Coordinates of C-alpha atoms and ligand atoms in Angstrom, one line a residue:
M1 CA 51.2 85.8 102.3
R2 CA 52.1 82.8 100.0
N3 CA 49.6 81.1 98.3
K4 CA 50.5 77.5 98.3
R5 CA 49.3 74.7 96.5
K6 CA 48.5 71.5 97.2
G7 CA 50.0 69.9 100.6
C8 CA 49.2 66.4 100.9
E9 CA 53.1 64.8 101.4
I10 CA 52.7 62.1 104.5
L11 CA 52.8 59.5 105.0
C12 CA 51.4 56.8 106.2
P13 CA 53.5 54.9 109.4
R14 CA 53.1 52.0 106.6
Q15 CA 53.9 53.4 103.9
R16 CA 57.2 55.2 105.9
E17 CA 58.4 51.9 106.7
M18 CA 57.9 50.4 103.5
W19 CA 59.7 53.3 102.0
N20 CA 62.7 53.4 104.2
S21 CA 63.0 49.3 103.0
I22 CA 62.6 50.6 99.5
C23 CA 64.9 53.0 99.5
D24 CA 67.8 51.8 101.7
S25 CA 67.9 49.1 98.5
G26 CA 68.9 51.5 96.7
S27 CA 70.7 54.0 98.5
S28 CA 74.3 54.8 98.9
M29 CA 74.1 57.8 101.6
S30 CA 78.2 57.5 103.2
N31 CA 79.6 58.2 99.4
L32 CA 78.8 60.4 97.3
K33 CA 76.2 59.4 94.2
T34 CA 72.9 59.7 94.9
H35 CA 72.1 56.5 92.8
F36 CA 67.7 57.1 93.5
S37 CA 65.4 59.7 93.9
L38 CA 62.7 60.8 95.9
E39 CA 60.9 60.4 93.2
E40 CA 62.3 56.6 91.9
C41 CA 61.6 56.2 95.6
S42 CA 57.9 57.4 94.6
R43 CA 57.6 54.8 92.2
R44 CA 59.0 51.8 93.6
L45 CA 56.7 52.6 96.8
K46 CA 53.3 52.8 94.7
K47 CA 54.7 49.2 93.1
R48 CA 54.7 47.8 96.7
C49 CA 51.1 49.4 97.4
K50 CA 49.7 47.5 94.6
E51 CA 51.4 44.2 95.2
D52 CA 49.7 45.3 98.4
D53 CA 46.3 44.2 98.0
G54 CA 45.4 47.9 98.6
L55 CA 45.8 48.1 102.4
C56 CA 48.0 51.6 101.5
C57 CA 46.3 55.0 101.2
E58 CA 47.4 56.2 97.6
V59 CA 51.1 57.4 98.1
T60 CA 50.9 61.2 97.2
V61 CA 54.8 62.2 97.9
G62 CA 56.3 63.6 95.1
S63 CA 56.0 62.1 92.0
C64 CA 53.6 59.9 92.9
G65 CA 54.5 56.9 91.1
S66 CA 54.5 58.9 87.3
R67 CA 56.0 62.4 86.6
T68 CA 52.0 63.3 85.9
R69 CA 51.4 63.3 89.9
L70 CA 54.6 65.1 90.7
A71 CA 53.1 67.9 88.1
A72 CA 50.3 68.3 89.9
T73 CA 51.5 69.5 92.9
A74 CA 53.1 72.8 92.2
P75 CA 51.3 75.6 90.7
P76 CA 52.3 77.2 87.0
S77 CA 53.4 80.3 87.1
G78 CA 50.8 82.2 84.6
S79 CA 49.5 80.8 81.3
S80 CA 51.7 78.0 81.1
S81 CA 52.9 74.4 82.0
I82 CA 50.1 72.9 84.8
S83 CA 46.9 74.7 82.9
L84 CA 47.7 72.7 79.4
C85 CA 48.3 69.4 80.8
G86 CA 44.6 68.4 79.5
R87 CA 45.9 69.7 75.6
G88 CA 48.1 68.2 73.6
L89 CA 51.0 67.3 73.7
K90 CA 51.7 67.6 70.0
R91 CA 50.9 71.3 70.2
K92 CA 52.8 72.0 73.7
I93 CA 55.9 70.8 71.5
G94 CA 55.2 72.4 68.4
C95 CA 55.6 76.2 69.7
I96 CA 58.9 75.8 71.1
E97 CA 61.1 76.9 68.0
A98 CA 61.7 76.3 64.2
A99 CA 63.8 73.0 64.3
T100 CA 61.4 71.8 66.4
Q101 CA 58.2 72.4 63.8
M102 CA 60.8 70.3 61.8
G103 CA 61.6 67.3 64.0
R104 CA 57.8 66.8 64.2
K105 CA 57.2 66.4 60.6
N106 CA 60.5 64.3 60.1
K107 CA 61.7 61.4 62.0
I108 CA 64.8 61.3 64.4
E109 CA 66.6 58.8 61.7
D110 CA 66.3 61.2 58.9
D111 CA 68.0 64.3 60.6
Y112 CA 70.5 62.3 63.0
V113 CA 72.5 59.4 63.1
M114 CA 72.2 57.6 66.6
G115 CA 75.1 57.3 68.8
E116 CA 76.7 55.2 71.9
A117 CA 74.6 55.7 75.1
L118 CA 76.0 58.7 76.9
G119 CA 73.7 57.4 80.2
K120 CA 70.5 56.4 81.7
G121 CA 68.3 58.6 83.7
K122 CA 65.4 57.2 86.0
F123 CA 63.7 58.3 82.6
G124 CA 65.1 57.7 80.1
S125 CA 68.5 56.8 77.6
V126 CA 70.9 59.3 76.3
F127 CA 72.3 58.5 73.2
L128 CA 75.4 60.4 71.3
C129 CA 73.7 61.7 67.4
R130 CA 75.2 63.2 65.0
S131 CA 73.3 66.2 62.1
K132 CA 73.3 64.4 58.9
V133 CA 73.1 67.9 57.5
T134 CA 76.0 69.9 59.5
G135 CA 77.6 66.9 61.4
V136 CA 77.5 68.4 64.9
E137 CA 77.1 66.2 67.2
F138 CA 74.5 66.5 69.7
A139 CA 72.7 64.6 72.6
C140 CA 69.5 62.7 72.2
K141 CA 67.8 62.0 75.5
T142 CA 64.9 59.6 74.5
L143 CA 61.4 59.5 76.9
P144 CA 59.4 56.5 76.3
K145 CA 55.6 58.2 75.5
G146 CA 53.6 57.5 79.1
E147 CA 55.8 60.3 80.8
E148 CA 53.2 62.9 80.3
T149 CA 55.1 66.2 81.8
V150 CA 58.2 66.3 78.9
H151 CA 56.1 69.1 77.3
K152 CA 57.1 70.8 81.1
E153 CA 60.6 69.5 80.9
V154 CA 60.2 70.7 77.1
E155 CA 58.5 74.1 78.0
I156 CA 60.9 74.9 80.7
M157 CA 64.5 73.8 78.5
Q158 CA 62.7 76.4 76.3
H159 CA 61.9 79.0 79.0
L160 CA 65.8 79.2 80.0
S161 CA 67.1 78.5 76.4
G162 CA 70.4 80.5 76.4
H163 CA 72.2 80.9 79.6
P164 CA 75.7 79.9 78.9
G165 CA 75.1 77.4 82.7
V166 CA 71.7 75.6 81.2
V167 CA 72.4 72.4 78.5
T168 CA 69.8 73.9 75.2
L169 CA 67.7 72.2 73.9
H170 CA 68.1 72.3 70.1
S171 CA 64.8 69.7 68.9
V172 CA 62.2 67.6 69.7
Y173 CA 61.5 64.9 67.8
E174 CA 57.9 62.6 68.4
D175 CA 57.6 58.9 67.1
A176 CA 55.0 56.2 68.0
E177 CA 56.7 55.6 71.5
S178 CA 58.9 57.9 72.1
F179 CA 60.2 61.6 72.4
H180 CA 63.4 62.3 71.9
L181 CA 65.1 65.4 73.5
V182 CA 67.6 66.7 71.1
M183 CA 70.2 68.7 72.7
E184 CA 73.8 70.4 73.2
L185 CA 76.3 68.0 73.7
C186 CA 78.1 67.9 77.4
S187 CA 81.2 65.6 76.6
G188 CA 83.0 66.7 79.5
G189 CA 80.9 63.7 81.7
R190 CA 79.1 65.1 85.2
L191 CA 80.1 66.4 87.9
I192 CA 79.8 63.8 90.2
D193 CA 82.5 61.3 88.5
E194 CA 84.8 64.7 88.9
M195 CA 84.1 64.9 92.1
T196 CA 84.2 60.9 92.9
K197 CA 88.2 60.7 91.6
E198 CA 89.3 64.2 92.8
G199 CA 88.0 64.2 96.7
R200 CA 88.4 67.2 98.4
Y201 CA 88.4 70.5 95.7
S202 CA 90.7 73.5 97.1
E203 CA 88.7 76.2 97.8
H204 CA 89.6 77.7 95.0
K205 CA 88.1 75.3 92.2
S206 CA 85.3 74.9 94.3
A207 CA 84.7 78.7 94.3
N208 CA 84.7 78.8 90.5
I209 CA 82.6 75.8 90.1
F210 CA 79.8 77.5 92.7
K211 CA 79.9 80.8 91.2
D212 CA 79.2 78.8 87.6
L213 CA 76.5 77.3 89.8
M214 CA 75.1 80.3 92.0
L215 CA 75.5 82.3 88.4
V216 CA 72.8 79.2 86.6
I217 CA 70.7 79.2 89.7
Q218 CA 69.8 83.0 90.3
Y219 CA 69.3 82.9 86.6
C220 CA 66.5 80.1 86.7
H221 CA 64.6 81.6 90.3
D222 CA 65.0 85.3 88.4
M223 CA 63.5 83.2 85.5
G224 CA 60.2 82.0 88.2
V225 CA 61.7 78.1 87.9
V226 CA 63.2 76.1 90.8
H227 CA 65.4 73.3 89.8
R228 CA 64.2 71.1 92.5
D229 CA 67.2 68.7 91.6
I230 CA 70.2 70.0 92.0
K231 CA 73.6 67.6 92.4
P232 CA 76.1 66.9 91.4
E233 CA 74.6 64.3 89.2
N234 CA 73.2 66.3 86.8
I235 CA 75.6 69.6 86.9
L236 CA 77.3 68.6 83.5
L237 CA 80.8 69.4 81.9
T238 CA 81.5 70.8 78.8
A239 CA 84.5 69.3 77.0
S240 CA 86.2 72.4 78.4
G241 CA 84.9 72.1 81.7
K242 CA 82.6 74.5 82.1
I243 CA 79.2 73.6 83.8
K244 CA 75.4 73.2 82.4
L245 CA 72.7 72.6 85.0
A246 CA 71.2 69.5 83.4
D247 CA 67.7 67.7 83.7
F248 CA 64.9 69.9 84.5
G249 CA 62.6 67.0 84.4
L250 CA 61.7 68.1 88.1
A251 CA 61.7 72.0 87.8
M252 CA 58.4 73.8 88.2
R253 CA 57.3 77.2 87.2
I254 CA 56.7 79.2 90.4
A255 CA 55.0 82.8 90.7
N256 CA 55.9 85.2 93.1
G257 CA 53.7 84.7 96.3
Q258 CA 53.3 81.0 95.5
S259 CA 54.9 78.2 97.1
L260 CA 55.7 74.3 96.5
S261 CA 54.1 71.1 98.3
G262 CA 55.3 68.3 96.5
L263 CA 58.4 66.3 97.9
A264 CA 60.9 66.5 95.4
G265 CA 64.8 65.7 94.8
S266 CA 67.1 64.1 95.9
P267 CA 67.8 62.4 99.5
A268 CA 70.6 63.6 100.9
Y269 CA 69.9 67.4 98.9
V270 CA 66.9 67.7 99.5
A271 CA 66.6 71.0 101.7
P272 CA 64.0 70.7 105.4
E273 CA 61.9 73.0 104.3
V274 CA 60.7 70.3 101.2
L275 CA 60.1 67.7 104.0
T276 CA 57.8 69.6 105.6
G277 CA 56.3 70.2 102.5
D278 CA 55.9 74.5 102.1
Y279 CA 59.0 75.6 99.7
G280 CA 60.3 77.7 97.0
Q281 CA 63.4 79.0 95.1
K282 CA 65.3 78.3 98.2
A283 CA 65.4 75.4 98.6
D284 CA 67.8 75.3 95.3
I285 CA 70.0 77.0 97.5
W286 CA 70.2 74.5 100.2
S287 CA 70.6 72.1 97.4
A288 CA 73.5 73.5 96.4
G289 CA 74.7 74.0 99.8
V290 CA 75.5 70.5 100.0
L291 CA 76.8 69.9 97.2
L292 CA 79.7 72.8 98.4
H293 CA 80.0 71.3 101.6
A294 CA 80.9 67.9 99.5
L295 CA 82.9 69.7 97.2
L296 CA 85.4 71.5 100.1
V297 CA 85.5 68.1 102.7
G298 CA 84.8 65.3 100.0
V299 CA 81.6 64.1 102.0
L300 CA 77.6 65.0 102.4
P301 CA 76.3 66.8 105.4
F302 CA 73.5 65.1 106.0
Q303 CA 74.0 60.8 105.9
G304 CA 72.2 58.4 107.7
D305 CA 71.4 54.5 107.4
S306 CA 68.5 54.9 106.3
L307 CA 65.7 57.3 104.8
D308 CA 64.5 58.6 108.5
A309 CA 67.0 58.6 110.1
L310 CA 69.2 60.7 107.5
F311 CA 65.2 63.2 107.0
E312 CA 65.9 63.8 110.2
A313 CA 69.5 64.6 110.0
I314 CA 68.5 67.0 107.8
K315 CA 65.7 68.7 109.6
S316 CA 67.8 68.8 113.3
M317 CA 71.3 67.6 113.5
Q318 CA 73.9 70.3 113.8
L319 CA 76.7 71.2 112.1
D320 CA 80.5 71.2 113.7
F321 CA 82.2 73.6 111.0
H322 CA 85.4 73.1 113.6
S323 CA 86.1 69.0 113.1
E324 CA 89.1 68.2 112.2
K325 CA 88.0 68.1 108.6
W326 CA 86.9 71.7 108.7
Q327 CA 90.8 72.5 109.8
S328 CA 92.5 73.5 107.1
V329 CA 89.2 75.2 104.6
S330 CA 89.2 79.3 105.9
K331 CA 86.7 80.0 108.0
L332 CA 85.3 82.7 105.7
A333 CA 83.9 79.1 103.5
R334 CA 82.4 78.2 106.5
D335 CA 81.0 81.2 107.1
L336 CA 79.1 81.0 104.0
L337 CA 78.4 77.6 104.1
E338 CA 76.6 78.2 107.3
R339 CA 74.0 80.5 105.7
I340 CA 73.3 78.7 102.9
L341 CA 72.4 75.5 105.7
T342 CA 70.2 77.4 107.9
R343 CA 67.1 75.8 108.2
D344 CA 65.6 79.0 108.6
V345 CA 64.7 79.7 105.4
A346 CA 64.4 83.5 105.7
A347 CA 67.5 83.8 107.1
R348 CA 68.9 81.6 104.1
I349 CA 70.9 83.6 101.9
T350 CA 69.8 84.1 98.0
A351 CA 71.9 82.9 94.9
E352 CA 72.6 87.0 94.4
E353 CA 74.4 86.9 98.4
V354 CA 75.6 84.4 97.5
L355 CA 77.7 85.2 94.5
S356 CA 78.5 88.2 96.6
H357 CA 79.4 87.0 100.2
P358 CA 83.9 87.9 100.5
W359 CA 84.7 84.3 100.0
M360 CA 83.3 84.1 96.3
M361 CA 84.7 87.2 95.8
F362 CA 88.2 86.3 96.5
Y363 CA 88.5 83.5 95.0
T364 CA 86.7 84.0 91.7
E365 CA 86.9 87.4 90.5
R366 CA 90.9 86.5 88.5
T367 CA 92.0 89.9 89.0
L368 CA 90.5 92.0 91.7
K369 CA 91.8 95.5 90.4
T370 CA 90.4 97.5 93.7
V371 CA 88.6 95.4 96.8
S372 CA 87.7 99.1 99.3
V373 CA 87.0 98.4 102.4
R374 CA 85.9 101.3 104.4
L375 CA 86.2 100.2 108.0
K376 CA 84.9 102.9 110.0
P377 CA 86.2 102.2 113.8
K378 CA 82.5 101.6 116.1
H379 CA 81.8 98.8 113.2
F380 CA 85.6 97.3 113.5
S381 CA 85.6 94.3 116.4
G382 CA 88.9 94.0 115.5
T383 CA 92.0 95.6 117.4
P384 CA 93.6 98.9 115.3
S385 CA 96.9 96.5 115.0
Q386 CA 95.4 94.0 113.0
I387 CA 95.0 96.8 110.0
P388 CA 98.5 96.5 109.5
A389 CA 99.1 92.8 109.7
I390 CA 96.4 92.1 106.9
T391 CA 98.5 94.8 104.7
S392 CA 101.4 93.4 105.6
R393 CA 100.2 89.6 105.2
L394 CA 99.2 91.0 101.8
E395 CA 102.9 92.8 100.9
S396 CA 104.6 89.9 101.9
D397 CA 102.9 87.5 99.4
G398 CA 104.4 89.2 96.6
K399 CA 101.3 89.8 94.2
K400 CA 99.6 93.0 95.8
R401 CA 100.2 96.2 96.5
C402 CA 98.5 97.3 99.5
S403 CA 98.4 100.7 100.9
K404 CA 96.8 102.1 103.5
S405 CA 95.4 105.5 104.1
L406 CA 94.2 107.1 107.7
N407 CA 91.6 109.7 107.6
G408 CA 90.2 111.5 109.8
E409 CA 87.3 108.7 111.6
T410 CA 87.7 107.0 108.4
K411 CA 90.8 104.2 107.7
D412 CA 90.8 102.7 103.8
L413 CA 92.4 99.6 103.2
R414 CA 93.1 99.6 99.3
C415 CA 94.5 96.3 98.0
E416 CA 95.1 96.8 94.3
S417 CA 95.7 93.8 91.8
L418 CA 94.7 91.1 94.0
N419 CA 95.8 88.8 91.0
R420 CA 95.2 85.0 92.0
E421 CA 97.4 83.7 89.8
S422 CA 98.6 80.3 92.5
E423 CA 94.8 79.0 91.6
E424 CA 95.7 75.9 92.9
S425 CA 97.2 77.3 95.8
D426 CA 94.5 77.6 99.2
D427 CA 95.2 80.1 101.4
S428 CA 93.0 80.1 104.2
G429 CA 94.8 82.1 106.5
L430 CA 95.0 84.5 104.0
V431 CA 91.8 84.6 103.3
D432 CA 90.3 84.8 107.0
V433 CA 92.7 87.8 107.5
L434 CA 90.5 89.0 104.5
A435 CA 87.6 87.9 106.1
A436 CA 88.4 89.7 109.4
A437 CA 88.3 92.7 107.2
I438 CA 85.2 92.1 105.8
L439 CA 82.9 90.8 108.1
H440 CA 84.3 92.1 111.6
C441 CA 82.6 95.8 109.0
R442 CA 79.2 96.5 108.6
I443 CA 78.5 95.9 105.2
S444 CA 75.3 98.2 103.8
E445 CA 74.2 97.7 100.3
P446 CA 76.4 100.8 99.0
K447 CA 79.2 99.0 100.1
R448 CA 78.6 95.9 99.5
S449 CA 78.7 97.4 95.9
R450 CA 81.9 98.1 96.6
L451 CA 83.3 94.9 96.3
C452 CA 81.3 93.4 94.1
V453 CA 83.2 94.7 91.0
N454 CA 81.0 93.2 87.5
N455 CA 80.0 90.0 89.5
S456 CA 76.7 89.5 87.6
P457 CA 77.3 89.9 83.8
I458 CA 75.0 87.5 83.3
R459 CA 72.0 89.1 84.0
E460 CA 72.8 91.1 80.5
Q461 CA 73.8 88.7 79.1
C462 CA 70.6 85.7 79.8
S463 CA 67.7 89.1 78.9
S464 CA 68.6 89.3 75.8
N465 CA 69.0 85.9 74.4
V466 CA 65.8 84.7 76.7
N467 CA 63.4 87.2 74.9
S468 CA 64.9 86.3 71.5
N469 CA 64.5 82.4 72.3
L470 CA 61.0 82.3 74.2
C471 CA 58.6 81.1 73.1
K472 CA 55.4 83.2 72.9
A473 CA 53.5 80.8 73.8
F474 CA 53.7 80.7 77.4
Ligands
ATP1 N1 73.6 67.3 77.2 C1 74.2 66.0 77.9 N2 75.3 65.5 76.8 C2 75.8 64.4 77.9 N3 74.9 63.5 78.6 C3 74.6 64.0 78.8 C4 73.1 64.8 78.3 N4 71.9 65.2 79.3 C5 71.8 63.9 80.2 N5 73.6 63.5 79.7 C6 73.4 61.9 80.4 O1 72.6 61.0 80.5 C7 72.3 61.1 82.0 C8 70.7 60.6 82.4 O2 70.0 62.2 81.9 P1 69.2 63.0 82.9 O3 69.6 63.2 83.9 O4 68.5 64.1 81.9 O5 68.4 61.8 82.8 P2 67.0 61.6 83.3 O6 65.8 60.3 83.4 O7 65.7 62.8 83.3 O8 67.8 61.4 85.2 P3 67.1 61.6 86.6 O9 67.7 60.2 86.5 O10 68.0 62.4 87.3 O11 66.3 61.6 87.0 C9 73.1 61.8 82.6 O12 73.6 61.6 83.7 C10 74.5 61.8 81.8 O13 75.5 61.7 82.1

């Protein structure tokens, strides 16, 4: 049985009413940007409640007006994070790494030249800075003191440090007013800004962005971390266009069998089970699915004129994948999205399963040397004539050589060098022909692994990095 911690997230009607009015004033549901988050609403609500001569019961949602309360809504994993809440922040930050120790003694101005503002979040501002010693540029996130959970953000960033998809924390400084987190610079800006410019993405581009995102989410989950705020505003791009997951301010560590209960995240991206107050890693998968929806068709799947309406849509609205806007999107992409945006948490696929979904495989393996699908007639629901059709379609594409062999009861369809060089041209029809072959046969684990050509190098890559970077104190 799952061990659920602290589940008091129900708003009284008065709070709900205030919540709607507060959040509506800052929201922009109809486009992709989410200018506010649940925590921001919660903070504004608490302020309003205070002004309202205490008629409201205390806000127990999300951060409860501060990140400190937010931290208290979810369990720590092992001895880290929450169990250290009452102890000195310096001590916690001090165990990060040698660079941080130095940071504690020096002022940030001694080591870095501060530059222009790069962005502003709810809790702090981020500035460009340059090392006086090496000349290397970094991003410095300055968080005013009073944000007691800064240690949690620092600890989680350190815990995840070393993965190519996570913004690396370089060092931490503290002065009388603030903490300064010196991080790897992502000079390519935010994914949300790219999405706003680009509108709909091609399936090829969507799948490649999504693969990188899923690899980092899979890594977070393997490391016992739930990000809780997956959205394109928190996905940054490097100069070379690679994605980096940022903003671990709401992230929580979670042990096997434990679940979280605090309402946290950004309304349009929040999973239905977060609204009912019992969730885990799969909440990140849902949020990523909302992002994939936006990439593929340029709009968010769940919208509403008020927060209540939005939450209602998230909890019960049926998505129509046959509508006009989906006509140019392959069935396989829709199949993946349906498996992600399912409200049944147990049925929702994991990061690992997303990565081995045929749509991901098709678009993200640059050269699929061998796709071998064993089609047993009794599991293949299509007509036998579909197999030559698949073959000739692939052959006529001019990039693949397919051969078909019929051996007794088993038909092998082998496509060699399925090269996706023409990256911008989607061929949703071709994807669906392959889908007919792939989806209509029963894919058992061993068969699945034949489809997965080296799709998870990340684990190896990470484990060593992480071990070398992991703060021993946690
Ligand atoms: N490593 C980085 N490199 C470049 N820009 C960054 C970096 N980290 C953050 N930024 C910029 O600063 C903005 C705010 O950063 P961040 O999201 O971490 O702050 P926050 O206060 O936790 O924000 P939020 O409101 O999303 O919770 C980002 O949207 C981005 O534009």
